Tab-separated table of C-alpha atoms and ligand atoms in Angstrom:
chain	number	residue	atom	x	y	z
F	1	UNK	CA	-0.051	0.181	0.252
F	2	UNK	CA	3.013	2.061	1.246
F	3	UNK	CA	4.986	1.071	-2.393
F	4	UNK	CA	2.039	1.630	-4.328
F	5	UNK	CA	1.549	4.810	-2.901
F	6	UNK	CA	4.922	5.868	-3.291
F	7	UNK	CA	5.064	4.645	-6.953
F	8	UNK	CA	1.732	7.049	-7.749
F	9	UNK	CA	3.393	9.954	-6.245
F	10	UNK	CA	6.556	8.534	-8.587
F	11	UNK	CA	4.731	8.345	-11.238
F	12	UNK	CA	3.032	11.954	-10.983
F	13	UNK	CA	6.037	13.584	-10.459
F	14	UNK	CA	7.477	11.966	-13.733
F	15	UNK	CA	4.632	12.595	-15.374
F	16	UNK	CA	4.809	16.258	-15.034
F	17	UNK	CA	8.619	16.541	-15.448
F	18	UNK	CA	8.068	14.813	-19.587
F	19	UNK	CA	7.113	18.517	-19.715
F	20	UNK	CA	9.873	20.311	-17.956
F	21	UNK	CA	12.937	20.520	-20.419
F	22	UNK	CA	15.367	18.494	-19.594
F	23	UNK	CA	18.262	20.087	-20.820
F	24	UNK	CA	21.590	17.987	-21.567
F	25	UNK	CA	24.350	17.475	-19.044
F	26	UNK	CA	26.539	19.834	-19.599
F	27	UNK	CA	29.438	19.331	-17.166
F	28	UNK	CA	32.023	16.789	-17.668
F	29	UNK	CA	34.210	17.915	-15.292
F	30	UNK	CA	36.934	15.084	-14.804
F	31	UNK	CA	37.917	17.024	-10.978
F	32	UNK	CA	38.987	14.372	-9.549
F	33	UNK	CA	40.725	15.875	-6.764
F	34	UNK	CA	37.466	17.808	-6.109
F	35	UNK	CA	36.014	16.839	-2.431
F	36	UNK	CA	32.285	16.126	-4.346
F	37	UNK	CA	31.069	14.306	-6.715
F	38	UNK	CA	32.018	15.572	-10.235
F	39	UNK	CA	28.757	14.052	-12.083
F	40	UNK	CA	25.928	13.374	-9.599
F	41	UNK	CA	23.900	11.170	-12.850
F	42	UNK	CA	27.114	9.604	-13.607
F	43	UNK	CA	27.056	8.211	-9.452
F	44	UNK	CA	23.142	6.995	-9.436
F	45	UNK	CA	24.109	4.696	-11.495
F	46	UNK	CA	27.514	3.604	-10.871
F	47	UNK	CA	27.538	0.550	-8.301
F	48	UNK	CA	29.903	1.223	-5.109
F	49	UNK	CA	32.292	-0.742	-6.875
F	50	UNK	CA	31.829	2.014	-9.809
F	51	UNK	CA	32.192	4.507	-7.918
F	52	UNK	CA	35.264	3.653	-5.849
F	53	UNK	CA	37.089	3.110	-9.207
F	54	UNK	CA	35.734	6.159	-10.347
F	55	UNK	CA	37.785	8.426	-7.761
F	56	UNK	CA	40.663	5.616	-7.532
F	57	UNK	CA	40.452	4.440	-5.153
F	58	UNK	CA	41.556	0.776	-4.126
F	59	UNK	CA	38.636	-1.398	-4.022
F	60	UNK	CA	38.016	-4.955	-3.767
F	61	UNK	CA	35.325	-7.280	-3.362
F	62	UNK	CA	34.539	-9.682	-1.106
F	63	UNK	CA	31.760	-13.068	-0.756
F	64	UNK	CA	31.195	-14.773	2.018
F	65	UNK	CA	28.332	-16.710	2.468
F	66	UNK	CA	26.298	-16.941	5.421
F	67	UNK	CA	26.267	-20.723	7.252
F	68	UNK	CA	21.895	-20.436	6.463
F	69	UNK	CA	23.521	-19.944	2.727
F	70	UNK	CA	22.597	-16.493	2.378
F	71	UNK	CA	25.475	-15.113	-0.124
F	72	UNK	CA	26.877	-11.782	1.000
F	73	UNK	CA	28.799	-8.683	-0.767
F	74	UNK	CA	31.541	-6.666	0.983
F	75	UNK	CA	33.277	-4.297	-0.351
F	76	UNK	CA	36.971	-3.239	1.528
F	77	UNK	CA	39.279	0.197	0.078
F	78	UNK	CA	42.450	-0.869	1.845
F	79	UNK	CA	43.917	2.524	1.968
F	80	UNK	CA	43.929	5.640	1.517
F	81	UNK	CA	44.451	7.647	-1.991
F	82	UNK	CA	46.064	10.921	-0.888
F	83	UNK	CA	47.391	9.746	2.012
F	84	UNK	CA	47.699	6.708	4.224
F	85	UNK	CA	48.452	4.751	0.257
F	86	UNK	CA	51.763	2.411	1.180
F	87	UNK	CA	49.786	-0.660	0.597
F	88	UNK	CA	52.075	-2.724	2.354
F	89	UNK	CA	51.877	-0.820	5.198
F	90	UNK	CA	49.702	-2.682	7.980
F	91	UNK	CA	46.520	-0.786	9.114
F	92	UNK	CA	43.964	-0.851	11.999
F	93	UNK	CA	40.650	-2.532	10.564
F	94	UNK	CA	37.516	-0.424	10.610
F	95	UNK	CA	34.062	-2.278	9.928
F	96	UNK	CA	31.537	-0.292	8.859
F	97	UNK	CA	27.522	-0.663	8.636
F	98	UNK	CA	24.852	0.492	6.832
F	99	UNK	CA	21.338	1.058	8.492
F	100	UNK	CA	18.008	0.145	7.379
F	101	UNK	CA	16.957	0.282	3.368
F	102	UNK	CA	20.533	1.148	2.729
F	103	UNK	CA	23.996	-0.629	1.526
F	104	UNK	CA	27.910	-0.127	1.547
F	105	UNK	CA	27.272	2.982	-1.223
F	106	UNK	CA	26.345	4.980	2.503
F	107	UNK	CA	29.625	5.563	2.848
F	108	UNK	CA	30.767	6.525	-0.560
F	109	UNK	CA	27.911	8.306	-2.792
F	110	UNK	CA	28.773	11.922	-0.934
F	111	UNK	CA	32.390	10.737	-2.682
F	112	UNK	CA	35.645	12.023	-1.572
F	113	UNK	CA	36.210	13.816	0.932
F	114	UNK	CA	32.782	13.345	2.209
F	115	UNK	CA	31.569	10.338	2.545
F	116	UNK	CA	33.222	8.507	5.460
F	117	UNK	CA	34.410	5.252	3.590
F	118	UNK	CA	36.740	7.863	1.601
F	119	UNK	CA	37.830	9.386	5.140
F	120	UNK	CA	38.670	5.950	6.744
F	121	UNK	CA	41.176	5.403	4.282
F	122	UNK	CA	43.262	8.648	3.855
F	123	UNK	CA	42.967	8.728	7.403
F	124	UNK	CA	44.993	5.304	7.088
F	125	UNK	CA	43.018	2.599	8.845
F	126	UNK	CA	41.758	0.177	6.150
F	127	UNK	CA	38.054	-0.130	5.402
F	128	UNK	CA	35.845	-2.915	5.070
F	129	UNK	CA	32.431	-2.348	4.450
F	130	UNK	CA	29.390	-4.507	5.041
F	131	UNK	CA	25.643	-5.485	2.865
F	132	UNK	CA	23.297	-6.832	4.823
F	133	UNK	CA	21.781	-10.317	3.513
F	134	UNK	CA	18.539	-9.038	1.065
F	135	UNK	CA	20.095	-5.182	-0.428
F	136	UNK	CA	21.225	-4.465	-3.314
F	137	UNK	CA	24.619	-6.710	-3.328
F	138	UNK	CA	23.554	-9.114	-1.125
F	139	UNK	CA	20.625	-10.885	-2.865
F	140	UNK	CA	21.886	-13.699	-3.371
F	141	UNK	CA	21.780	-17.544	-1.574
F	142	UNK	CA	22.780	-21.187	-2.921
F	143	UNK	CA	19.707	-22.459	-3.125
F	144	UNK	CA	16.648	-19.934	-2.247
F	145	UNK	CA	14.928	-17.459	-5.091
F	146	UNK	CA	14.936	-13.437	-3.637
F	147	UNK	CA	12.246	-13.446	-6.310
F	148	UNK	CA	10.849	-16.406	-6.328
F	149	UNK	CA	6.674	-16.007	-6.937
F	150	UNK	CA	5.757	-18.449	-5.138
F	151	UNK	CA	7.786	-18.613	-2.475
F	152	UNK	CA	8.442	-15.831	0.531
F	153	UNK	CA	11.577	-18.116	1.697
F	154	UNK	CA	14.129	-15.631	1.108
F	155	UNK	CA	12.912	-12.945	3.201
F	156	UNK	CA	12.058	-14.340	6.408
F	157	UNK	CA	14.507	-13.540	8.442
F	158	UNK	CA	14.665	-9.424	10.383
F	159	UNK	CA	17.592	-7.874	11.803
F	160	UNK	CA	17.906	-10.248	14.288
F	161	UNK	CA	19.775	-13.053	11.552
F	162	UNK	CA	21.979	-9.422	10.154
F	163	UNK	CA	22.903	-9.825	13.730
F	164	UNK	CA	23.112	-12.412	14.626
F	165	UNK	CA	24.475	-14.394	11.422
F	166	UNK	CA	25.476	-12.041	8.607
F	167	UNK	CA	27.902	-9.376	11.023
F	168	UNK	CA	30.196	-12.521	12.392
F	169	UNK	CA	30.360	-13.773	9.199
F	170	UNK	CA	32.006	-10.451	7.717
F	171	UNK	CA	33.424	-9.467	10.514
F	172	UNK	CA	35.839	-12.664	10.737
F	173	UNK	CA	35.876	-12.305	7.372
F	174	UNK	CA	37.571	-9.006	7.355
F	175	UNK	CA	39.588	-10.159	10.548
F	176	UNK	CA	41.251	-13.216	8.748
F	177	UNK	CA	41.575	-11.445	4.895
F	178	UNK	CA	43.033	-8.755	7.145
F	179	UNK	CA	45.629	-10.285	9.066
F	180	UNK	CA	44.198	-8.649	12.462
F	181	UNK	CA	42.286	-10.034	15.415
F	182	UNK	CA	40.764	-6.705	16.187
F	183	UNK	CA	38.364	-4.113	14.527
F	184	UNK	CA	37.200	-1.048	15.434
F	185	UNK	CA	33.202	-1.002	14.925
F	186	UNK	CA	31.432	1.972	13.265
F	187	UNK	CA	27.417	1.619	12.461
F	188	UNK	CA	24.990	4.157	11.762
F	189	UNK	CA	21.200	3.609	12.311
F	190	UNK	CA	20.056	-0.877	12.025
F	191	UNK	CA	23.432	-1.192	11.664
F	192	UNK	CA	23.642	-0.129	15.475
F	193	UNK	CA	20.971	-2.100	16.321
F	194	UNK	CA	22.479	-5.194	14.936
F	195	UNK	CA	25.512	-4.987	16.324
F	196	UNK	CA	23.941	-4.810	19.925
F	197	UNK	CA	21.873	-7.796	19.017
F	198	UNK	CA	25.192	-10.008	18.094
F	199	UNK	CA	27.298	-8.673	20.972
F	200	UNK	CA	24.099	-9.490	23.258
F	201	UNK	CA	23.438	-12.925	21.425
F	202	UNK	CA	26.578	-13.771	21.037
F	203	UNK	CA	29.086	-12.628	23.454
F	204	UNK	CA	32.214	-13.843	22.233
F	205	UNK	CA	32.150	-11.324	19.396
F	206	UNK	CA	32.685	-8.382	22.454
F	207	UNK	CA	36.120	-9.111	22.184
F	208	UNK	CA	36.984	-9.113	18.451
F	209	UNK	CA	35.590	-5.652	18.353
F	210	UNK	CA	38.331	-2.467	19.781
F	211	UNK	CA	35.410	-0.166	19.620
F	212	UNK	CA	31.434	0.288	19.122
F	213	UNK	CA	30.821	4.027	17.173
F	214	UNK	CA	27.130	4.099	16.744
F	215	UNK	CA	26.201	6.761	14.504
F	216	UNK	CA	22.186	7.566	15.436
F	217	UNK	CA	21.690	4.480	17.393
F	218	UNK	CA	18.933	2.460	17.439
F	219	UNK	CA	17.532	-0.226	20.400
F	220	UNK	CA	14.665	1.263	21.921
F	221	UNK	CA	12.198	2.916	20.399
F	222	UNK	CA	9.319	4.287	22.656
F	223	UNK	CA	9.304	7.485	21.623
F	224	UNK	CA	10.624	6.240	18.144
F	225	UNK	CA	8.469	9.951	15.733
F	226	UNK	CA	9.881	7.902	12.115
F	227	UNK	CA	5.958	8.396	10.379
F	228	UNK	CA	6.891	5.091	8.655
F	229	UNK	CA	7.224	2.658	11.258
F	230	UNK	CA	4.139	4.373	13.093
F	231	UNK	CA	2.290	3.523	10.243
F	232	UNK	CA	3.415	-0.296	10.457
F	233	UNK	CA	3.382	-0.414	14.061
F	234	UNK	CA	0.081	-0.968	14.701
F	235	UNK	CA	0.149	-3.908	12.310
F	236	UNK	CA	3.615	-5.108	13.841
F	237	UNK	CA	2.393	-9.467	14.365
F	238	UNK	CA	0.674	-9.527	11.373
F	239	UNK	CA	1.864	-7.214	8.587
F	240	UNK	CA	2.909	-10.864	7.112
F	241	UNK	CA	0.465	-12.437	6.882
F	242	UNK	CA	-0.548	-9.287	4.597
F	243	UNK	CA	2.329	-9.123	2.814
F	244	UNK	CA	1.516	-13.082	2.634
F	245	UNK	CA	-1.802	-12.779	0.944
F	246	UNK	CA	0.081	-10.491	-1.630
F	247	UNK	CA	3.165	-12.377	-2.208
F	248	UNK	CA	5.564	-9.177	-0.921
F	249	UNK	CA	8.354	-10.379	1.804
F	250	UNK	CA	10.556	-7.858	0.073
F	251	UNK	CA	9.990	-3.921	0.625
F	252	UNK	CA	11.403	-0.838	-1.359
F	253	UNK	CA	14.133	-2.170	-3.191
F	254	UNK	CA	16.190	-0.773	-5.485
F	255	UNK	CA	15.731	-0.522	-9.181
F	256	UNK	CA	15.869	2.150	-12.508
F	257	UNK	CA	12.346	3.013	-11.269
F	258	UNK	CA	14.356	4.924	-8.436
F	259	UNK	CA	17.191	5.403	-10.876
F	260	UNK	CA	15.365	6.629	-13.407
F	261	UNK	CA	12.896	8.996	-11.363
F	262	UNK	CA	15.808	10.379	-9.190
F	263	UNK	CA	17.510	11.114	-12.405
F	264	UNK	CA	14.203	12.866	-14.155
F	265	UNK	CA	12.626	14.440	-10.958
F	266	UNK	CA	15.538	15.258	-8.869
F	267	UNK	CA	17.621	16.840	-10.914
F	268	UNK	CA	18.466	20.512	-9.291
F	269	UNK	CA	16.039	23.210	-11.695
F	270	UNK	CA	13.653	20.809	-11.757
F	271	UNK	CA	11.048	22.047	-9.293
F	272	UNK	CA	9.826	18.946	-7.984
F	273	UNK	CA	12.709	18.078	-6.289
F	274	UNK	CA	10.880	19.170	-3.093
F	275	UNK	CA	8.537	15.568	-3.303
F	276	UNK	CA	12.175	13.702	-3.860
F	277	UNK	CA	13.232	15.219	-0.869
F	278	UNK	CA	9.992	13.925	0.722
F	279	UNK	CA	10.177	10.151	0.135
F	280	UNK	CA	13.241	10.291	1.917
F	281	UNK	CA	12.133	12.373	4.392
F	282	UNK	CA	10.059	9.246	4.508
F	283	UNK	CA	12.864	6.784	5.697
F	284	UNK	CA	16.004	8.812	7.614
F	285	UNK	CA	14.260	12.278	8.469
F	286	UNK	CA	14.792	15.776	6.838
F	287	UNK	CA	16.719	18.875	7.692
F	288	UNK	CA	17.013	21.236	4.863
F	289	UNK	CA	20.078	22.906	6.737
F	290	UNK	CA	22.262	20.056	6.457
F	291	UNK	CA	21.130	18.441	3.194
F	292	UNK	CA	22.898	18.576	0.501
F	293	UNK	CA	19.747	18.379	-2.674
F	294	UNK	CA	21.790	19.160	-5.767
F	295	UNK	CA	22.653	15.289	-4.576
F	296	UNK	CA	19.662	13.664	-4.533
F	297	UNK	CA	19.766	12.012	-7.956
F	298	UNK	CA	23.235	10.096	-6.305
F	299	UNK	CA	21.066	9.446	-3.486
F	300	UNK	CA	18.352	7.780	-5.287
F	301	UNK	CA	20.558	5.485	-7.755
F	302	UNK	CA	21.303	3.886	-4.500
F	303	UNK	CA	18.535	3.836	-1.438
F	304	UNK	CA	16.073	2.623	-1.198
F	305	UNK	CA	18.101	-0.825	-1.465
F	306	UNK	CA	15.862	-3.521	-0.322
F	307	UNK	CA	14.645	-4.827	2.571
F	308	UNK	CA	11.909	-7.424	4.510
F	309	UNK	CA	9.078	-7.005	5.815
F	310	UNK	CA	10.516	-8.251	8.583
F	311	UNK	CA	13.023	-6.154	9.487
F	312	UNK	CA	10.188	-3.043	9.266
F	313	UNK	CA	7.746	-5.131	11.252
F	314	UNK	CA	10.175	-5.860	14.353
F	315	UNK	CA	10.491	-2.546	14.578
F	316	UNK	CA	6.971	-1.899	14.356
F	317	UNK	CA	7.134	-4.213	17.115
F	318	UNK	CA	9.870	-2.482	18.634
F	319	UNK	CA	7.735	0.943	18.739
F	320	UNK	CA	4.519	-0.875	19.809
F	321	UNK	CA	6.041	-2.779	22.674
F	322	UNK	CA	8.796	-0.655	23.897
F	323	UNK	CA	10.941	-2.957	24.792
F	324	UNK	CA	14.293	-4.198	22.431
F	325	UNK	CA	13.311	-8.087	22.276
F	326	UNK	CA	14.065	-10.884	19.632
F	327	UNK	CA	11.375	-10.920	17.115
F	328	UNK	CA	7.382	-11.671	18.344
F	329	UNK	CA	6.765	-14.718	15.590
F	330	UNK	CA	2.980	-13.064	16.292
F	331	UNK	CA	1.651	-15.970	18.351
F	332	UNK	CA	2.353	-17.069	21.869
F	333	UNK	CA	2.209	-20.689	20.174
F	334	UNK	CA	5.302	-20.097	17.669
F	335	UNK	CA	7.008	-18.222	19.768
F	336	UNK	CA	6.989	-21.376	22.305
F	337	UNK	CA	8.274	-22.530	20.021
F	338	UNK	CA	10.714	-20.591	18.716
F	339	UNK	CA	12.159	-19.119	21.675
F	340	UNK	CA	11.313	-21.346	24.766
F	341	UNK	CA	9.131	-18.812	25.667
F	342	UNK	CA	5.679	-16.780	24.953
F	343	UNK	CA	7.369	-13.426	24.703
F	344	UNK	CA	10.007	-13.183	22.182
F	345	UNK	CA	13.066	-12.712	24.998
F	346	UNK	CA	14.829	-9.165	25.426
F	347	UNK	CA	18.557	-8.977	23.996
F	348	UNK	CA	20.840	-8.188	27.515
F	349	UNK	CA	22.064	-5.340	26.476
F	350	UNK	CA	24.530	-6.262	30.352
F	351	UNK	CA	26.543	-9.078	28.146
F	352	UNK	CA	27.729	-6.428	24.948
F	353	UNK	CA	31.539	-5.665	27.297
F	354	UNK	CA	32.545	-3.556	23.441
F	355	UNK	CA	33.552	-0.151	24.671
F	356	UNK	CA	31.036	1.923	23.068
F	357	UNK	CA	30.190	5.414	22.057
F	358	UNK	CA	27.083	6.568	21.080
F	359	UNK	CA	26.127	9.507	19.146
F	360	UNK	CA	22.924	10.990	18.431
F	361	UNK	CA	20.916	14.360	17.884
F	362	UNK	CA	17.750	15.635	19.551
F	363	UNK	CA	16.137	16.127	16.716
F	364	UNK	CA	16.637	11.965	15.198
F	365	UNK	CA	12.987	10.856	14.228
F	366	UNK	CA	13.855	7.256	14.467
F	367	UNK	CA	16.659	7.579	17.274
F	368	UNK	CA	15.253	9.884	20.147
F	369	UNK	CA	17.254	11.130	22.685
F	370	UNK	CA	14.850	9.269	25.778
F	371	UNK	CA	15.915	5.599	23.802
F	372	UNK	CA	19.124	6.892	24.010
F	373	UNK	CA	19.391	7.631	27.403
F	374	UNK	CA	18.232	4.312	28.273
F	375	UNK	CA	20.060	2.710	26.024
F	376	UNK	CA	23.199	4.392	27.058
F	377	UNK	CA	22.414	2.742	30.632
F	378	UNK	CA	21.642	-0.564	30.519
F	379	UNK	CA	24.656	-1.381	27.935
F	380	UNK	CA	27.395	-3.830	29.856
F	381	UNK	CA	29.997	-0.512	28.796
F	382	UNK	CA	29.275	2.221	28.073
F	383	UNK	CA	31.967	4.734	27.061
F	384	UNK	CA	30.910	8.101	26.023
F	385	UNK	CA	27.867	9.667	24.788
F	386	UNK	CA	27.596	12.497	22.030
F	387	UNK	CA	24.980	15.020	21.439
F	388	UNK	CA	26.160	16.257	17.185
F	389	UNK	CA	26.160	20.378	18.195
F	390	UNK	CA	23.630	20.871	15.711
F	391	UNK	CA	20.090	20.584	16.561
F	392	UNK	CA	18.323	20.758	13.486
F	393	UNK	CA	20.649	17.459	12.411
F	394	UNK	CA	18.838	14.418	11.500
F	395	UNK	CA	18.669	10.558	10.705
F	396	UNK	CA	20.643	10.870	7.611
F	397	UNK	CA	22.752	13.500	8.223
F	398	UNK	CA	24.723	10.870	9.859
F	399	UNK	CA	25.984	9.987	6.610
F	400	UNK	CA	24.885	12.331	3.943
F	401	UNK	CA	24.801	15.844	6.127
F	402	UNK	CA	27.208	18.457	4.560
F	403	UNK	CA	28.958	19.228	7.394
F	404	UNK	CA	28.865	15.598	9.097
F	405	UNK	CA	32.485	15.203	9.006
F	406	UNK	CA	33.130	18.752	10.866
F	407	UNK	CA	30.423	18.094	13.266
F	408	UNK	CA	30.552	14.210	13.781
F	409	UNK	CA	33.406	11.967	11.416
F	410	UNK	CA	36.390	14.049	13.177
F	411	UNK	CA	35.039	12.858	16.620
F	412	UNK	CA	34.776	9.631	15.842
F	413	UNK	CA	37.840	9.293	14.291
F	414	UNK	CA	39.723	11.345	17.299
F	415	UNK	CA	38.020	8.221	19.338
F	416	UNK	CA	39.183	5.859	17.428
F	417	UNK	CA	42.990	6.723	16.991
F	418	UNK	CA	42.474	6.973	21.591
F	419	UNK	CA	40.904	4.042	21.330
F	420	UNK	CA	43.500	1.857	19.133
F	421	UNK	CA	46.080	2.949	21.157
F	422	UNK	CA	45.141	1.997	24.728
F	423	UNK	CA	43.760	-1.560	22.244
F	424	UNK	CA	48.017	-2.294	21.444
F	425	UNK	CA	49.153	-0.641	24.946
F	426	UNK	CA	46.722	-3.639	26.589
F	427	UNK	CA	48.477	-6.354	24.351
C	1	NAG	C1	26.235	19.799	-2.587
C	1	NAG	O1	26.698	19.071	-3.837
C	1	NAG	C2	27.250	19.520	-5.373
C	1	NAG	C3	27.558	17.966	-5.988
C	1	NAG	O2	27.961	17.126	-5.040
C	1	NAG	C4	28.671	20.048	-4.659
C	1	NAG	O3	29.039	20.620	-5.968
C	1	NAG	C5	28.072	21.218	-3.928
C	1	NAG	O4	29.170	21.945	-3.440
C	1	NAG	C6	27.855	20.160	-2.660
C	1	NAG	N1	27.026	21.250	-1.813
C	1	NAG	C7	27.096	21.939	-0.424
C	1	NAG	C8	27.081	23.032	0.511
C	1	NAG	O5	28.258	20.994	-0.058
C	2	NAG	C1	29.300	-3.846	-9.732
C	2	NAG	O1	29.444	-2.900	-11.206
C	2	NAG	C2	30.299	-4.323	-11.641
C	2	NAG	C3	31.973	-3.500	-12.714
C	2	NAG	O2	30.950	-2.890	-13.353
C	2	NAG	C4	30.266	-5.691	-11.861
C	2	NAG	O3	31.414	-6.574	-11.523
C	2	NAG	C5	29.380	-6.156	-10.786
C	2	NAG	O4	28.065	-7.234	-10.808
C	2	NAG	C6	28.028	-4.399	-10.104
C	2	NAG	N1	28.420	-5.572	-8.937
C	2	NAG	C7	26.150	-5.776	-9.237
C	2	NAG	C8	26.051	-5.834	-7.351
C	2	NAG	O5	25.763	-5.351	-9.545
């Protein structure tokens, strides 16, 4: 229903846009050292590895298979382009995990100098980017077909499985390949949820993580103000039966429509840009001040990148139930069969012994200050809680914000450096 609504909006604006003269793209600046994208329309059509190559950064693609058969694609920028670019030097590993409906492209789409992955590579880190099952890059399985018409078996997962199964598989691979024993973790939004799932359900993984930096942390959702998730929450326990009726297990996959719509309607000179921005708002919060509208076509070329309905339903359950629990199977009986209790168990945050830093903002609809405070109190080893010093900073600004580097990334990098120095002292 939501998806249908979105497509109607898109179709309407595409129809209107056709009347507007679409001028040819003049600028073919090949200024590779630019801080920004050289061509946002081109960037919209390139995938993450092509983007990284375009900006002349080293990139590796790694494929891992989880114990339950999901084939995941990871992207690595092993070293810097302009600085820290000796390939033979060993460097600390930083693992980046994207949010709901996103992908590794989040970390590079804003271009060199602005994208978190590029900045970290220039600062001397070995950067690994994960992709959760079901997104553009990890939409594969040894046996199950994500596009099967009669079965949604592929899509029977929430962020519980991403945290318990995908993350450890990818982290182990990054450690093994880089020859390191421990790494630093940066997650955005769902990338923080999945971390809390991993380190509470499989506490042995705490030993492998030197420090965790949660950008827009999402665990408790009692105060959530995201309209999409609020809409879902009353149906969170039966959304799947509705979905099964129409045979949809997947939600908002990125496809040619979005890329094309992004290019057709979201250009600077097109009057319908506010509508494009609203699509983003639905997903991640809106903030004029930090939002570079020129980048919209590029962003919409990569997000939304797909997710399962269960991921959304699981968040909806957190809003309705005000607790951070495992996925509710929909009935007391099936919960009992799965968990041995009528209610899904709570994730035990006290088991998380990784030093955790939370970075949050005053106006993030998905990570409300009160929810962040509660998370901080209940974590096993919370070290720091930092409010971004800009009141209007919103959920997607944590990766796309015009001033994210100055307001956020620099601090995260300083914290990682300090924690890394400590880690070596310990050893
Ligand atoms: C927004 O992005 C465009 C294209 O990458 C860039 O030229 C421009 O300088 C950016 N604006 C700001 C305020 O960062
Ligand atoms: C990304 O682009 C590369 C190079 O064109 C291609 O080999 C790869 O299959 C693409 N990946 C996806 C997920 O489309």
